Structures are given as structure tokens and as C-alpha cells.
Coordinates of C-alpha atoms and ligand atoms in Angstrom, one line a residue:
X10 CA 64.3 313.1 139.0
X11 CA 66.2 314.5 142.3
X12 CA 66.8 316.0 145.3
X13 CA 66.6 320.1 145.8
X14 CA 68.3 319.4 149.0
X15 CA 71.8 318.4 148.2
X16 CA 73.6 321.8 147.3
X17 CA 73.6 323.3 143.7
X18 CA 76.8 323.9 141.8
X19 CA 75.4 326.8 140.2
X20 CA 72.8 328.1 140.1
X21 CA 71.3 330.3 137.5
X22 CA 68.0 331.5 136.0
X23 CA 66.8 329.6 132.7
X24 CA 69.1 326.6 131.6
X25 CA 68.1 325.3 127.9
X26 CA 69.0 322.2 126.6
X27 CA 69.9 321.6 123.5
X28 CA 71.6 323.5 120.4
X29 CA 69.9 322.9 117.7
X30 CA 67.7 325.9 115.8
X31 CA 65.1 325.7 119.2
X32 CA 68.1 325.8 121.5
X33 CA 69.2 328.7 120.2
X34 CA 66.3 331.1 119.7
X35 CA 64.4 329.9 123.3
X36 CA 68.0 330.9 125.0
X37 CA 68.5 333.9 122.8
X38 CA 64.7 335.2 123.8
X39 CA 64.9 334.3 127.6
X40 CA 68.3 336.6 127.6
X41 CA 65.6 339.7 125.6
X42 CA 63.0 339.1 127.7
X43 CA 64.4 339.4 130.9
X44 CA 66.4 336.5 132.3
X45 CA 69.9 337.5 134.4
X46 CA 71.4 334.7 133.2
X47 CA 71.4 331.8 130.8
X48 CA 72.9 329.3 129.7
X49 CA 73.0 326.5 127.5
X50 CA 74.0 323.0 127.4
X51 CA 75.7 320.9 124.3
X52 CA 76.1 317.1 125.1
X53 CA 77.9 317.2 121.7
X54 CA 81.4 318.1 121.3
X55 CA 79.6 320.5 118.1
X56 CA 76.9 323.4 118.4
X57 CA 73.6 323.5 116.4
X58 CA 72.2 319.9 116.3
X59 CA 71.1 318.3 113.4
X60 CA 69.2 322.4 112.5
X61 CA 72.8 322.5 111.7
X62 CA 73.1 320.1 109.0
X63 CA 69.6 321.7 107.6
X64 CA 68.5 323.2 105.3
X65 CA 67.4 325.7 107.2
X66 CA 63.8 327.0 106.2
X67 CA 60.4 327.7 108.1
X68 CA 57.6 327.1 108.5
X69 CA 55.3 330.0 109.2
X70 CA 52.1 330.8 108.8
X71 CA 50.8 334.7 108.6
X72 CA 53.9 336.4 108.2
X73 CA 54.1 339.7 107.3
X74 CA 56.7 339.0 104.0
X75 CA 53.6 337.6 102.6
X76 CA 51.5 340.6 102.9
X77 CA 54.4 342.8 101.4
X78 CA 54.5 340.4 99.1
X79 CA 50.5 341.0 98.4
X80 CA 49.6 337.1 99.9
X81 CA 46.7 337.2 100.7
X82 CA 46.4 334.7 104.0
X83 CA 44.4 334.1 107.4
X84 CA 43.9 332.4 110.6
X85 CA 40.6 329.7 108.9
X86 CA 43.0 329.1 106.2
X87 CA 46.0 327.9 107.3
X88 CA 43.4 325.7 110.2
X89 CA 41.3 324.9 107.7
X90 CA 44.5 322.9 105.9
X91 CA 46.3 321.7 109.1
X92 CA 42.9 320.2 110.5
X93 CA 42.0 318.7 107.0
X94 CA 45.2 316.8 107.3
X95 CA 45.8 315.7 111.0
X96 CA 44.4 312.6 112.3
X97 CA 40.9 313.8 113.3
X98 CA 40.9 314.9 117.5
X99 CA 44.5 315.0 117.1
X100 CA 45.6 318.8 117.3
X101 CA 45.6 321.5 120.4
X102 CA 43.1 324.4 119.1
X103 CA 45.4 326.0 121.7
X104 CA 49.0 325.4 120.7
X105 CA 48.2 325.5 117.2
X106 CA 46.7 328.9 117.8
X107 CA 50.2 330.2 119.9
X108 CA 52.3 328.6 117.3
X109 CA 50.1 330.4 114.5
X110 CA 49.9 334.0 116.7
X111 CA 53.6 334.2 117.6
X112 CA 55.8 332.7 114.7
X113 CA 55.5 335.8 112.7
X114 CA 56.0 337.5 115.9
X115 CA 58.5 335.7 116.6
X116 CA 60.4 336.5 112.8
X117 CA 60.0 340.3 113.9
X118 CA 61.7 340.2 116.5
X119 CA 64.9 338.2 114.6
X120 CA 64.5 340.9 112.4
X121 CA 64.9 343.4 114.9
X122 CA 66.5 342.0 117.6
X123 CA 69.7 339.7 116.1
X124 CA 72.1 338.2 113.0
X125 CA 69.0 336.3 111.6
X126 CA 67.6 337.1 108.5
X127 CA 64.9 335.4 107.1
X128 CA 63.8 336.0 104.0
X129 CA 60.2 334.2 101.8
X130 CA 61.6 331.4 99.5
X131 CA 58.0 332.7 96.5
X132 CA 56.7 330.0 94.7
X133 CA 57.7 327.7 97.5
X134 CA 54.0 325.3 97.2
X135 CA 52.7 323.4 101.1
X136 CA 53.6 320.4 101.1
X137 CA 49.4 319.2 100.7
X138 CA 49.7 321.9 97.9
X139 CA 45.7 320.9 96.6
X140 CA 44.7 320.5 100.1
X141 CA 41.7 323.0 101.6
X142 CA 43.5 325.7 102.7
X143 CA 46.7 325.2 101.2
X144 CA 49.4 327.4 99.5
X145 CA 49.7 326.3 96.2
X146 CA 52.3 328.8 94.8
X147 CA 54.4 329.3 98.2
X148 CA 54.7 331.7 100.8
X149 CA 55.1 329.9 103.9
X150 CA 58.5 329.4 104.3
X151 CA 61.4 331.3 104.9
X152 CA 64.8 330.6 104.1
X153 CA 68.2 331.9 105.4
X154 CA 70.3 334.5 103.9
X155 CA 73.5 333.5 103.8
X156 CA 75.9 334.2 107.6
X157 CA 79.8 334.9 107.2
X158 CA 80.5 332.4 110.0
X159 CA 84.3 334.3 110.1
X160 CA 82.4 336.6 112.4
X161 CA 82.2 333.6 114.7
X162 CA 86.0 334.2 114.7
X163 CA 87.5 330.3 116.7
X164 CA 83.4 329.7 117.9
X165 CA 83.5 328.6 113.9
X166 CA 84.8 325.8 114.6
X167 CA 82.5 324.5 116.5
X168 CA 79.5 324.5 114.0
X169 CA 78.2 320.7 113.7
X170 CA 78.8 320.8 109.5
X171 CA 76.4 319.7 107.0
X172 CA 75.7 316.0 105.9
X173 CA 77.9 316.5 102.6
X174 CA 81.2 317.8 105.2
X175 CA 81.0 320.6 102.8
X176 CA 78.6 324.4 103.6
X177 CA 77.1 325.8 100.6
X178 CA 77.8 329.3 99.7
X179 CA 74.3 330.0 98.5
X180 CA 70.9 330.3 100.0
X181 CA 68.0 327.9 98.9
X182 CA 66.7 330.6 97.2
X183 CA 69.4 331.1 95.3
X184 CA 70.1 326.8 94.3
X185 CA 66.5 327.0 93.2
X186 CA 66.0 330.4 91.3
X187 CA 69.9 331.9 90.0
X188 CA 72.0 329.1 91.2
X189 CA 75.3 329.8 88.9
X190 CA 76.3 333.4 90.5
X191 CA 79.2 335.2 89.4
X192 CA 83.0 334.1 90.6
X193 CA 83.3 337.5 92.4
X194 CA 79.9 336.2 94.6
X195 CA 81.2 333.7 95.1
X196 CA 84.7 334.7 96.2
X197 CA 83.8 337.2 98.4
X198 CA 81.5 334.2 100.0
X199 CA 84.6 332.2 100.5
X200 CA 86.3 335.0 101.8
X201 CA 84.6 335.6 104.4
X202 CA 83.1 331.9 104.5
X203 CA 79.6 332.6 104.0
X204 CA 77.4 329.9 104.6
X205 CA 73.9 328.9 103.4
X206 CA 70.8 326.8 105.1
X207 CA 71.0 325.6 107.8
X208 CA 74.3 326.8 108.8
X209 CA 73.5 330.1 108.4
X210 CA 70.4 329.0 110.8
X211 CA 72.6 327.8 113.0
X212 CA 76.2 330.7 112.2
X213 CA 73.5 333.5 113.6
X214 CA 71.6 332.1 116.3
X215 CA 75.1 332.1 117.8
X216 CA 76.0 335.3 117.0
X217 CA 73.5 336.8 118.9
X218 CA 74.0 333.5 121.8
X219 CA 77.8 335.3 121.3
X220 CA 76.9 338.9 121.4
X221 CA 74.9 338.3 124.7
X222 CA 77.3 337.2 126.8
X223 CA 75.1 333.5 126.9
X224 CA 77.8 330.9 128.4
X225 CA 77.6 327.5 126.8
X226 CA 78.6 324.3 128.1
X227 CA 79.6 321.6 125.5
X228 CA 79.7 318.5 126.2
X229 CA 77.6 318.9 129.0
X230 CA 74.9 316.2 129.1
X231 CA 71.6 316.7 130.9
X232 CA 70.6 313.4 132.4
X233 CA 67.6 314.7 135.1
X234 CA 65.2 317.1 136.7
X235 CA 66.1 318.6 140.3
X236 CA 63.1 318.6 141.8
X237 CA 61.5 320.5 145.1
X238 CA 57.4 319.6 145.2
X239 CA 56.2 319.6 142.0
X240 CA 58.5 321.9 140.7
X241 CA 61.2 321.9 138.8
X242 CA 64.4 324.0 139.7
X243 CA 67.1 322.7 138.2
X244 CA 69.5 320.0 136.6
X245 CA 71.2 317.3 136.9
X246 CA 74.1 317.4 133.8
X247 CA 77.4 315.0 133.2
X248 CA 80.4 317.0 131.8
X249 CA 84.3 316.9 132.8
X250 CA 83.6 313.0 134.1
X251 CA 81.9 314.5 136.6
X252 CA 78.2 314.9 137.9
X253 CA 77.1 318.7 138.3
X254 CA 74.0 320.5 139.9
X255 CA 72.8 323.2 138.3
X256 CA 69.7 325.5 139.6
X257 CA 67.4 327.4 137.8
X258 CA 65.5 330.2 139.0
X259 CA 63.4 330.9 136.5
X260 CA 63.0 328.1 134.0
X261 CA 64.3 324.9 132.8
X262 CA 64.0 324.5 128.9
X263 CA 64.2 321.3 126.7
X264 CA 65.7 321.6 123.3
X265 CA 67.0 317.9 123.4
X266 CA 65.7 317.2 120.3
X267 CA 63.8 313.3 119.2
X268 CA 64.5 310.2 119.8
X269 CA 65.1 308.3 116.9
X270 CA 68.1 307.3 118.1
X271 CA 67.3 305.3 121.2
X272 CA 66.1 301.8 120.1
X273 CA 64.0 301.1 123.2
X274 CA 61.8 304.2 122.5
X275 CA 61.8 303.9 119.5
X276 CA 60.5 300.1 119.2
X277 CA 58.0 301.4 122.4
X278 CA 56.4 304.1 120.4
X279 CA 56.8 304.0 117.1
X280 CA 53.4 303.5 114.5
X281 CA 55.2 301.1 112.2
X282 CA 59.4 300.0 111.6
X283 CA 61.7 302.9 111.4
X284 CA 65.5 302.4 110.1
X285 CA 67.2 305.4 108.5
X286 CA 67.2 308.4 110.5
X287 CA 68.9 310.8 109.5
X288 CA 69.5 313.0 112.0
X289 CA 73.0 313.6 114.9
X290 CA 72.8 310.9 117.3
X291 CA 72.3 312.6 119.8
X292 CA 68.9 312.9 120.0
X293 CA 68.1 309.8 121.8
X294 CA 65.4 311.4 123.7
X295 CA 67.0 312.7 126.6
X296 CA 64.6 315.5 127.4
X297 CA 61.7 312.8 127.1
X298 CA 62.8 310.3 129.5
X299 CA 63.7 313.6 131.7
X300 CA 60.2 315.1 131.5
X301 CA 58.5 311.3 132.0
X302 CA 60.3 311.1 135.6
X303 CA 58.3 314.7 136.6
X304 CA 55.1 313.5 135.7
X305 CA 54.3 314.4 131.5
X306 CA 52.1 314.0 130.2
X307 CA 52.5 313.1 125.9
X308 CA 51.2 313.8 122.5
X309 CA 51.8 312.7 119.4
X310 CA 54.4 309.7 120.8
X311 CA 53.6 307.3 117.2
X312 CA 54.3 310.0 114.5
X313 CA 57.6 311.2 113.2
X314 CA 58.7 313.6 110.9
X315 CA 59.2 310.8 108.1
X316 CA 62.0 310.6 106.2
X317 CA 63.3 307.8 103.2
X318 CA 67.3 307.5 103.7
X319 CA 69.3 304.6 102.5
X320 CA 72.9 303.4 104.3
X321 CA 75.8 305.0 103.3
X322 CA 78.1 301.6 103.3
X323 CA 80.9 302.8 105.1
X324 CA 80.0 303.3 109.3
X325 CA 80.2 307.3 109.7
X326 CA 81.6 309.2 113.1
X327 CA 80.2 308.6 116.6
X328 CA 79.9 304.4 116.1
X329 CA 76.4 304.9 114.1
X330 CA 75.5 304.7 110.3
X331 CA 75.4 306.9 108.1
X332 CA 71.7 307.5 106.2
X333 CA 71.9 309.5 103.0
X334 CA 68.8 311.3 102.2
X335 CA 66.5 309.9 99.7
X336 CA 64.3 313.4 97.8
X337 CA 64.9 314.9 94.7
X338 CA 66.7 310.9 94.4
X339 CA 62.8 310.0 93.9
X340 CA 61.6 312.8 92.7
X341 CA 63.1 313.1 89.6
X342 CA 62.2 311.8 86.2
X343 CA 63.3 307.6 85.4
X344 CA 63.4 306.4 89.1
X345 CA 60.7 304.4 90.9
X346 CA 60.1 303.2 94.1
X347 CA 59.0 299.2 94.7
X348 CA 58.4 297.3 96.7
X349 CA 59.4 293.3 97.5
X350 CA 56.1 292.6 95.8
X351 CA 58.4 294.4 92.4
X352 CA 55.1 296.7 92.5
X353 CA 55.4 300.3 92.9
X354 CA 53.0 301.8 96.1
X355 CA 53.6 305.3 95.5
X356 CA 53.3 308.3 94.3
X357 CA 57.5 309.3 94.6
X358 CA 56.9 312.8 94.1
X359 CA 54.8 313.5 97.0
X360 CA 56.9 314.3 100.3
X361 CA 58.2 312.4 102.5
X362 CA 56.5 313.5 105.8
X363 CA 53.1 311.0 103.7
X364 CA 55.1 309.1 102.2
X365 CA 56.6 307.5 106.0
X366 CA 53.3 305.7 107.0
X367 CA 52.1 303.9 103.2
X368 CA 55.6 301.9 104.6
X369 CA 53.7 300.9 108.1
X370 CA 51.0 299.2 105.5
X371 CA 50.4 295.7 106.3
X372 CA 49.0 292.5 105.1
X373 CA 47.2 290.6 107.9
X374 CA 47.9 287.0 105.3
X375 CA 51.8 287.4 105.5
X376 CA 51.9 289.0 108.7
X377 CA 55.0 292.2 107.6
X378 CA 54.7 295.5 105.7
X379 CA 53.7 295.2 102.5
X380 CA 56.2 297.6 101.4
X381 CA 59.3 297.2 103.0
X382 CA 62.0 296.9 102.1
X383 CA 62.2 298.8 99.3
X384 CA 63.6 300.0 96.0
X385 CA 64.7 302.7 94.2
X386 CA 65.1 301.3 90.6
X387 CA 66.6 304.3 87.7
X388 CA 68.1 303.6 84.6
X389 CA 71.2 304.6 82.5
X390 CA 70.7 308.6 81.9
X391 CA 69.3 309.3 85.1
X392 CA 72.5 308.6 86.6
X393 CA 74.4 311.0 83.4
X394 CA 72.0 314.0 84.5
X395 CA 71.8 313.5 88.2
X396 CA 73.3 314.1 91.2
X397 CA 72.9 310.3 93.4
X398 CA 73.5 310.0 96.7
X399 CA 76.5 310.4 98.1
X400 CA 77.9 310.9 94.5
X401 CA 80.0 313.5 94.1
X402 CA 79.4 313.9 90.5
X403 CA 77.1 313.3 88.0
X404 CA 77.7 309.7 86.7
X405 CA 79.0 308.3 89.7
X406 CA 77.0 305.6 92.0
X407 CA 76.9 304.8 95.2
X408 CA 79.5 302.2 96.4
X409 CA 76.3 299.7 97.4
X410 CA 74.4 300.5 94.0
X411 CA 72.3 296.8 92.4
X412 CA 73.4 297.4 88.6
X413 CA 72.2 294.8 85.9
X414 CA 71.7 295.2 82.4
X415 CA 68.1 293.8 82.1
X416 CA 65.1 294.7 85.0
X417 CA 65.2 291.3 85.3
X418 CA 68.0 290.6 86.9
X419 CA 68.3 293.8 88.3
X420 CA 65.3 292.4 90.3
X421 CA 66.6 288.8 90.8
X422 CA 69.9 290.3 91.8
X423 CA 68.1 292.6 94.7
X424 CA 65.4 289.3 96.0
X425 CA 62.8 290.2 93.7
X426 CA 60.8 288.7 90.4
X427 CA 62.3 290.3 88.2
X428 CA 59.3 289.5 85.8
X429 CA 57.2 291.1 88.0
X430 CA 59.7 293.8 88.2
X431 CA 59.4 294.1 84.5
X432 CA 56.2 294.4 84.4
X433 CA 56.5 297.2 86.3
X434 CA 58.4 299.2 84.7
X435 CA 56.6 298.8 80.8
X436 CA 53.6 300.0 83.1
X437 CA 54.9 303.2 84.7
X438 CA 56.9 303.6 81.3
X439 CA 53.5 303.4 79.2
X440 CA 51.6 306.2 81.5
X441 CA 55.0 308.7 80.7
X442 CA 54.9 307.7 77.3
X443 CA 50.9 309.0 77.9
X444 CA 51.5 312.1 79.9
X445 CA 49.1 310.5 82.9
X446 CA 50.8 308.2 86.5
X447 CA 47.0 306.5 86.0
X448 CA 48.5 304.3 89.4
X449 CA 49.9 307.5 91.5
X450 CA 49.1 310.3 90.1
X451 CA 53.0 310.7 90.8
X452 CA 52.4 314.3 88.9
X453 CA 49.4 315.9 89.3
X454 CA 49.9 318.3 91.9
X455 CA 52.6 321.7 92.2
X456 CA 54.3 320.7 94.5
X457 CA 55.3 316.9 92.8
X458 CA 56.0 318.9 89.7
X459 CA 58.1 321.8 92.4
X460 CA 60.1 319.3 93.5
X461 CA 61.5 317.9 89.6
X462 CA 63.4 317.9 86.8
X463 CA 62.8 322.3 85.6
X464 CA 64.5 321.2 82.3
X465 CA 61.2 319.4 81.4
X466 CA 57.5 321.4 81.7
X467 CA 54.7 320.2 83.4
X468 CA 54.0 316.1 84.7
X469 CA 57.4 315.2 82.4
X470 CA 59.3 317.7 86.0
X471 CA 59.1 313.9 87.4
X472 CA 58.2 311.0 85.1
X473 CA 60.6 309.8 82.7
X474 CA 61.2 306.4 81.0
X475 CA 62.9 303.7 82.9
X476 CA 64.3 302.2 79.1
X477 CA 68.1 303.1 79.0
X478 CA 70.7 300.0 80.2
X479 CA 72.2 299.7 82.5
X480 CA 69.8 300.0 85.3
X481 CA 70.6 299.9 88.6
X482 CA 68.6 299.3 92.0
X483 CA 68.9 301.0 95.4
X484 CA 68.2 299.8 98.8
X485 CA 66.1 302.4 101.1
X486 CA 65.1 302.7 104.6
X487 CA 61.8 304.0 106.1
X488 CA 63.5 306.7 108.3
X489 CA 62.8 310.1 109.8
X490 CA 64.2 313.6 110.3
X491 CA 63.0 313.4 113.7
X492 CA 60.6 311.8 115.8
X493 CA 58.2 314.3 116.7
X494 CA 56.7 313.4 119.6
X495 CA 56.9 314.1 123.3
X496 CA 55.9 316.1 126.5
X497 CA 52.8 317.8 125.8
X498 CA 52.6 322.3 126.7
X499 CA 49.9 324.4 127.3
X500 CA 50.4 327.6 125.1
X501 CA 53.0 329.1 126.9
X502 CA 55.4 326.0 126.0
X503 CA 55.0 324.6 128.9
X504 CA 55.2 321.3 130.0
X505 CA 52.1 319.5 131.0
X506 CA 51.4 316.6 133.6
X507 CA 48.2 314.4 133.0
X508 CA 45.4 316.8 134.8
X509 CA 46.6 319.6 132.1
X510 CA 48.4 321.5 135.0
X511 CA 51.5 323.0 133.9
X512 CA 54.5 321.7 135.9
X513 CA 56.2 324.8 136.8
X514 CA 59.7 325.7 135.8
X515 CA 59.4 322.9 133.1
X516 CA 59.4 323.7 129.3
X517 CA 59.8 322.5 125.8
X518 CA 60.0 322.6 121.9
X519 CA 62.3 321.8 118.9
X520 CA 61.4 318.2 118.0
X521 CA 61.4 316.8 122.0
X522 CA 57.9 318.5 122.6
X523 CA 54.6 317.3 121.5
X524 CA 54.1 318.5 117.5
X525 CA 52.0 321.9 117.4
X526 CA 50.3 320.6 114.4
X527 CA 50.2 317.0 115.2
X528 CA 52.9 315.7 112.6
X529 CA 51.4 317.6 110.1
X530 CA 54.3 318.4 107.4
X531 CA 52.4 322.0 106.2
X532 CA 55.3 322.7 104.0
X533 CA 59.1 323.6 103.4
X534 CA 60.5 324.5 107.8
X535 CA 57.3 322.2 109.0
X536 CA 59.5 321.0 112.0
X537 CA 62.2 324.0 113.0
X538 CA 59.4 326.7 112.1
X539 CA 57.3 325.1 115.3
X540 CA 60.1 323.9 117.1
X541 CA 61.7 327.3 116.9
X542 CA 58.3 329.7 117.9
X543 CA 58.6 327.6 120.8
X544 CA 61.7 328.1 122.0
X545 CA 60.7 332.2 121.5
X546 CA 57.4 330.9 123.8
X547 CA 59.2 329.3 126.2
X548 CA 62.3 331.8 126.7
X549 CA 59.9 334.6 126.8
X550 CA 57.6 333.0 129.8
X551 CA 60.3 331.6 131.9
X552 CA 62.6 334.7 131.6
X553 CA 58.9 336.7 132.9
X554 CA 58.3 333.9 135.7
X555 CA 58.2 335.4 138.7
Ligands
FAD28 C1 69.8 317.5 105.8 C2 68.0 318.0 106.3 C3 67.6 318.9 105.7 C4 66.4 319.0 106.0 N1 65.8 320.6 106.0 C5 64.7 321.0 106.9 C6 64.7 322.1 107.0 O1 64.6 323.0 106.1 N2 63.4 323.0 107.0 C7 62.8 322.6 108.5 O2 62.1 322.6 108.6 N3 63.2 321.0 109.0 C8 64.3 320.6 108.2 N4 64.9 319.3 108.4 C9 65.2 318.4 109.7 C10 65.5 319.7 110.8 O3 67.0 319.5 110.9 C11 65.1 318.7 112.2 O4 63.7 318.5 112.8 C12 65.3 319.4 113.3 O5 66.5 320.6 112.9 C13 65.0 318.8 114.6 O6 66.2 320.2 115.3 P1 65.2 319.9 117.3 O7 66.4 321.4 117.8 O8 64.2 319.6 117.6 O9 66.7 319.4 116.8 P2 68.3 319.3 117.1 O10 68.9 320.5 115.7 O11 69.1 318.2 116.6 O12 69.1 319.9 117.8 C14 69.0 319.1 119.4 C15 70.4 319.0 120.0 O13 70.0 318.7 121.6 C16 71.2 318.4 122.2 N5 71.4 317.0 122.6 C17 70.2 315.7 122.9 N6 70.3 315.5 124.1 C18 71.1 316.1 125.2 C19 71.2 316.0 126.9 N7 71.0 315.8 127.1 N8 71.4 317.2 127.1 C20 72.0 318.3 126.5 N9 71.8 318.1 124.3 C21 71.4 317.7 124.9 C22 71.8 318.0 120.7 O14 73.4 316.8 120.9 C23 71.2 318.2 119.7 O15 72.6 319.7 119.4 C24 66.5 319.4 107.9 C25 66.8 317.3 108.8 C26 68.1 316.8 107.5 C27 69.3 316.4 108.0

């Protein structure tokens, strides 16, 4: 927090911090709803943050496309769903109401005024597809049409690439339902540099920013808010080796993502060990620190968008380890997760966010986390059929995988009881043969089966025996897509203090905010849907502020 009396270097109406999906949405909304001058600051040299590396899906219940396809949904059903899953008393009805009301409004505005094009992903089940109020056969999740990066001109090179390093030319819907597109379609897309998923989301938002002439400073790290009395009136940012003081006549919108790369904040707030974030390393909680400096109240700080990852052996750019997502790895047949006691401990095919807290089970006798460390165990037919972590082709295993000819030996090699591991595998295999996971119900839900192998039917989409040598083990981490706690807001995305009063001039959206769904991952797009909706609300409210 710094003094407003020191002269400003620059003055605009609205300043947006961060260029993920939420930040770019906030900037576009601020512009379209009347802010004359909007400025975007991005800490990194590349644009789009984790959002650019993501699947780019948005979970927006009550969207118009549901009605167009004859799907019934209602406010009460969504509330029943989220309320039934959230910790008691953690959902703020006002904030949740704003998400449900404004999400569909944002989609209409995207369609009418911006290049963002989102399509309902039919059949993609809500993540807790068994829960009351869930849409078991989808309709609340939306996917991006591919977007031609040729339209971004020289800005295309500044978009953060996907985690794999190469963009997909297809949408998520195509990948799932029509994976083999005709060669001429793909060649045309290649020629126009059409990209799907998070690249399409950020590409289309960035096109909107460029069309409107909104300035965007790269390598500009906002550090402190500038206040006048109790109101926020600007930002101090580090740019080109010096500190720039920028006045914001209408508001500052924090869209800096989570705090998962800041060890001090992680250790202070998260409910248990977190060792494998898969987001961009710029998500260090800068926005959280700035908001705390001006007295923001905080919510959902112990929670995260949990995810299971594995550390790639080779270090990956910017001085940080690289953590690879291990999702389909654990949901396919012929795989299990085991803990240090060589036991299975969870339905491996359930959603990543729900597995997170299971990794924080605590053993009072040993004073240690029961399920950490943990490993994924697979067999030879698995690696021949599926791509495994960062393997570029099937049949290849990551260099950090441990291999053995017997399950007992594999256990010994990873430092757990080999005999116990063999027993665990044989119990699992017996369940597979009988067609029912009697321990954890893996494959029972529509969700479990959706993420499995479509070559099989029913539970066998995710259940398969581990019975053919050699066997492989890969150590996994308790990771996150991003944290989801931060400054609390009112329904207008204004940051509120501990007396629930708005801090005038300060807004928050993205993973930087206290999650509007109280950390419940509603369905595919469960982080970007709420985060971007609050970007939309924040931009509009700031623009219209007197
Ligand atoms: C492979 C993958 C797939 C995923 N798929 C999906 C999906 O389909 N749907 C979904 O909902 N979620 C998905 N997620 C999670 C999702 O990507 C993130 O939760 C989301 O992108 C977070 O958006 P954000 O705007 O909060 O943060 P980010 O997109 O990370 O943006 C934050 C930006 O703020 C910048 N910044 C940080 N500090 C400062 C500062 N001090 N000053 C200025 N700028 C700053 C950062 O550099 C960054 O560019 C996925 C994640 C991954 C890795």
C-alpha cells in the first residue's frame, strides 16, 4: 500500500492485473461497458497465464444452449448440487447467485460483441455426476471453437504455449467425438494456425483486446496498491527495471491467479501438503498480498483446485520443476494408485479435485499423511495402448518410471512392501474379473466411465487387470491446477473487508478470489467459468463506477 500523494506516471480508468481468461474478460468488459481507458498489466513476457495452457472449458450452468437443446436446468437444481457438496456454511448465497445470473449474461455478450465462441459439450457429465442436482449427462460445460492465430498477427508469438509445447488444431468436443478429422480440414487449420482449447480461449479474448486497442504491458509486475483514504486509486508496478505509479480513476481489477507457487503462502494456508502445481510459476499470490495490505477479508484459503501430478525429471524453464498432469493416466483401465502402505486408497477414476483431500488423510499414530507419497502402477499392455505422461508415442514410458518384471519386485524398487503390493493388485484383479470394484466403486458413476477408454463398455471403460509384465510405477504428487482462496467479494466483484464493506476501487476475479463455488468443482470448466464470470462482473461494475 503506497501513498497517493506521490505523483503518478500514468492515469487510466481501469487497470487489470493479469492476462488469464479472467483478466482479459475483465478488460474487455470494462471497455465495452464504458471505461474510456483500460490498461492491462502482465507480469510475464507471455500472455494468457495458465488459461492459455488449459482445456479452456467453462462451466456455466443455466446457459442458453441448454434451453436450445431442450435440457431442463434451474437455479434450484444448481444450488442443490453445489450446496450439497460444499462444506457447511462456506457458500455465500449472494456471490453464488451473481455467478449463476451473470454467467449466462457473459456468454451472450461474448457471442454478440467479442470473438469468443463457446459450444456446449454434450454428454460431459458434471464432476459429481451422482449428486442431487447434477447434470449426469452434461450441458453446463462449454468448449471453444478453434481460433485462427493468424488473426493475431505479430501478437500470436506472445501467447503462452500449451504444456505440451505444441497447440492442438482441434476442439475438446472434436477430440472426444470425432478424433480423426479429414486431412484437408486439418491442413486448412494448420495454414491459418487454428488452435483449440485454452489457446483458442486466450487467442479469441486477445483478438478482442487488440480490436479495441486496449494497451497491454508485458513484463509488468504489479506489487502494491495505491490508496487514498480507504479507497484504492492505483497500482505500483515494476516495469523495465523501474517502478511505475499508475492511477486508476475507476478501479483496479486483480486477476493474478492463485498463490500455489509461493511456498510461504502455501505453507500458511493450504489444508495439507501440496507439492506439484501445474500452473504457470507466475501464480505466486501477488494479488493476494496486495489485497491483504489494504485489509481484504479472505475466504476458502485452505482449499484448492486439487490435482494429481508427477514431476518431470528434467527441469523446465524459469528455474522451476515441471509437473505433468496425471488425469487420464489414472482413469484408464490397467492402472491403480497406491500409497506408502501399498494399499489402494481411492476411486482412481473420480475427479481430481475430490482426490485432493484424500491425500491429506492423517494417521494419528505415525503422525504422518497416510496416502503420501503415492504412485500409479500400470502394466505393459497399458503403456502399449495409452500415452503415459509426457510420452510422445505409445509404448514409451517416462524416464522417471520404475520398471520390474514382477509386482513384488516393483514394490521393493519404489521402497514399499512388495508382498503387500502384490496382494493389493491381486484383490483389484479379482474385482475386475467380477466386474465390480468392491473397495472404492471405481467405474460406478457416469463420470468415471466418461473419462475412461471408449473401446470398452460400462465399468470396463476404467477397470482392467494389471497382469502382464513388465510393470511400471510412477511417483505422483499432491498438486493443484491453482489455489481457489483469496479476497472475498460481494456480488459486484468488489473486494470486501472484515466488516463486509466494499473496499472502493478494488475488484478481484480469477483464481485470485475466494471461490464463488466454495471450492466445489462443478464440472469441466469449474475454475474458468466462475473466474471469468467475476471478471465480466468486475469490468462492468468498475466501468460504471462514478
Ligand atoms: C492442462 C490444463 C488444463 C486445464 N483445463 C481447464 C479447463 O478446461 N477448464 C477450467 O476451468 N480450468 C482448467 N484448468 C485450470 C485453469 O487453467 C486455471 O484454473 C485458470 O486458467 C486460472 O486462471 P487465472 O486467470 O486465475 O490464472 P492464469 O490464467 O494463470 O492468469 C494469471 C495471470 O496473472 C499474471 N500475474 C501474476 N501476478 C501478477 C502481477 N503481480 N502483475 C501482473 N500480472 C500478474 C500471471 O503471469 C498470469 O498470466 C486447466 C489447467 C491446466 C494446466
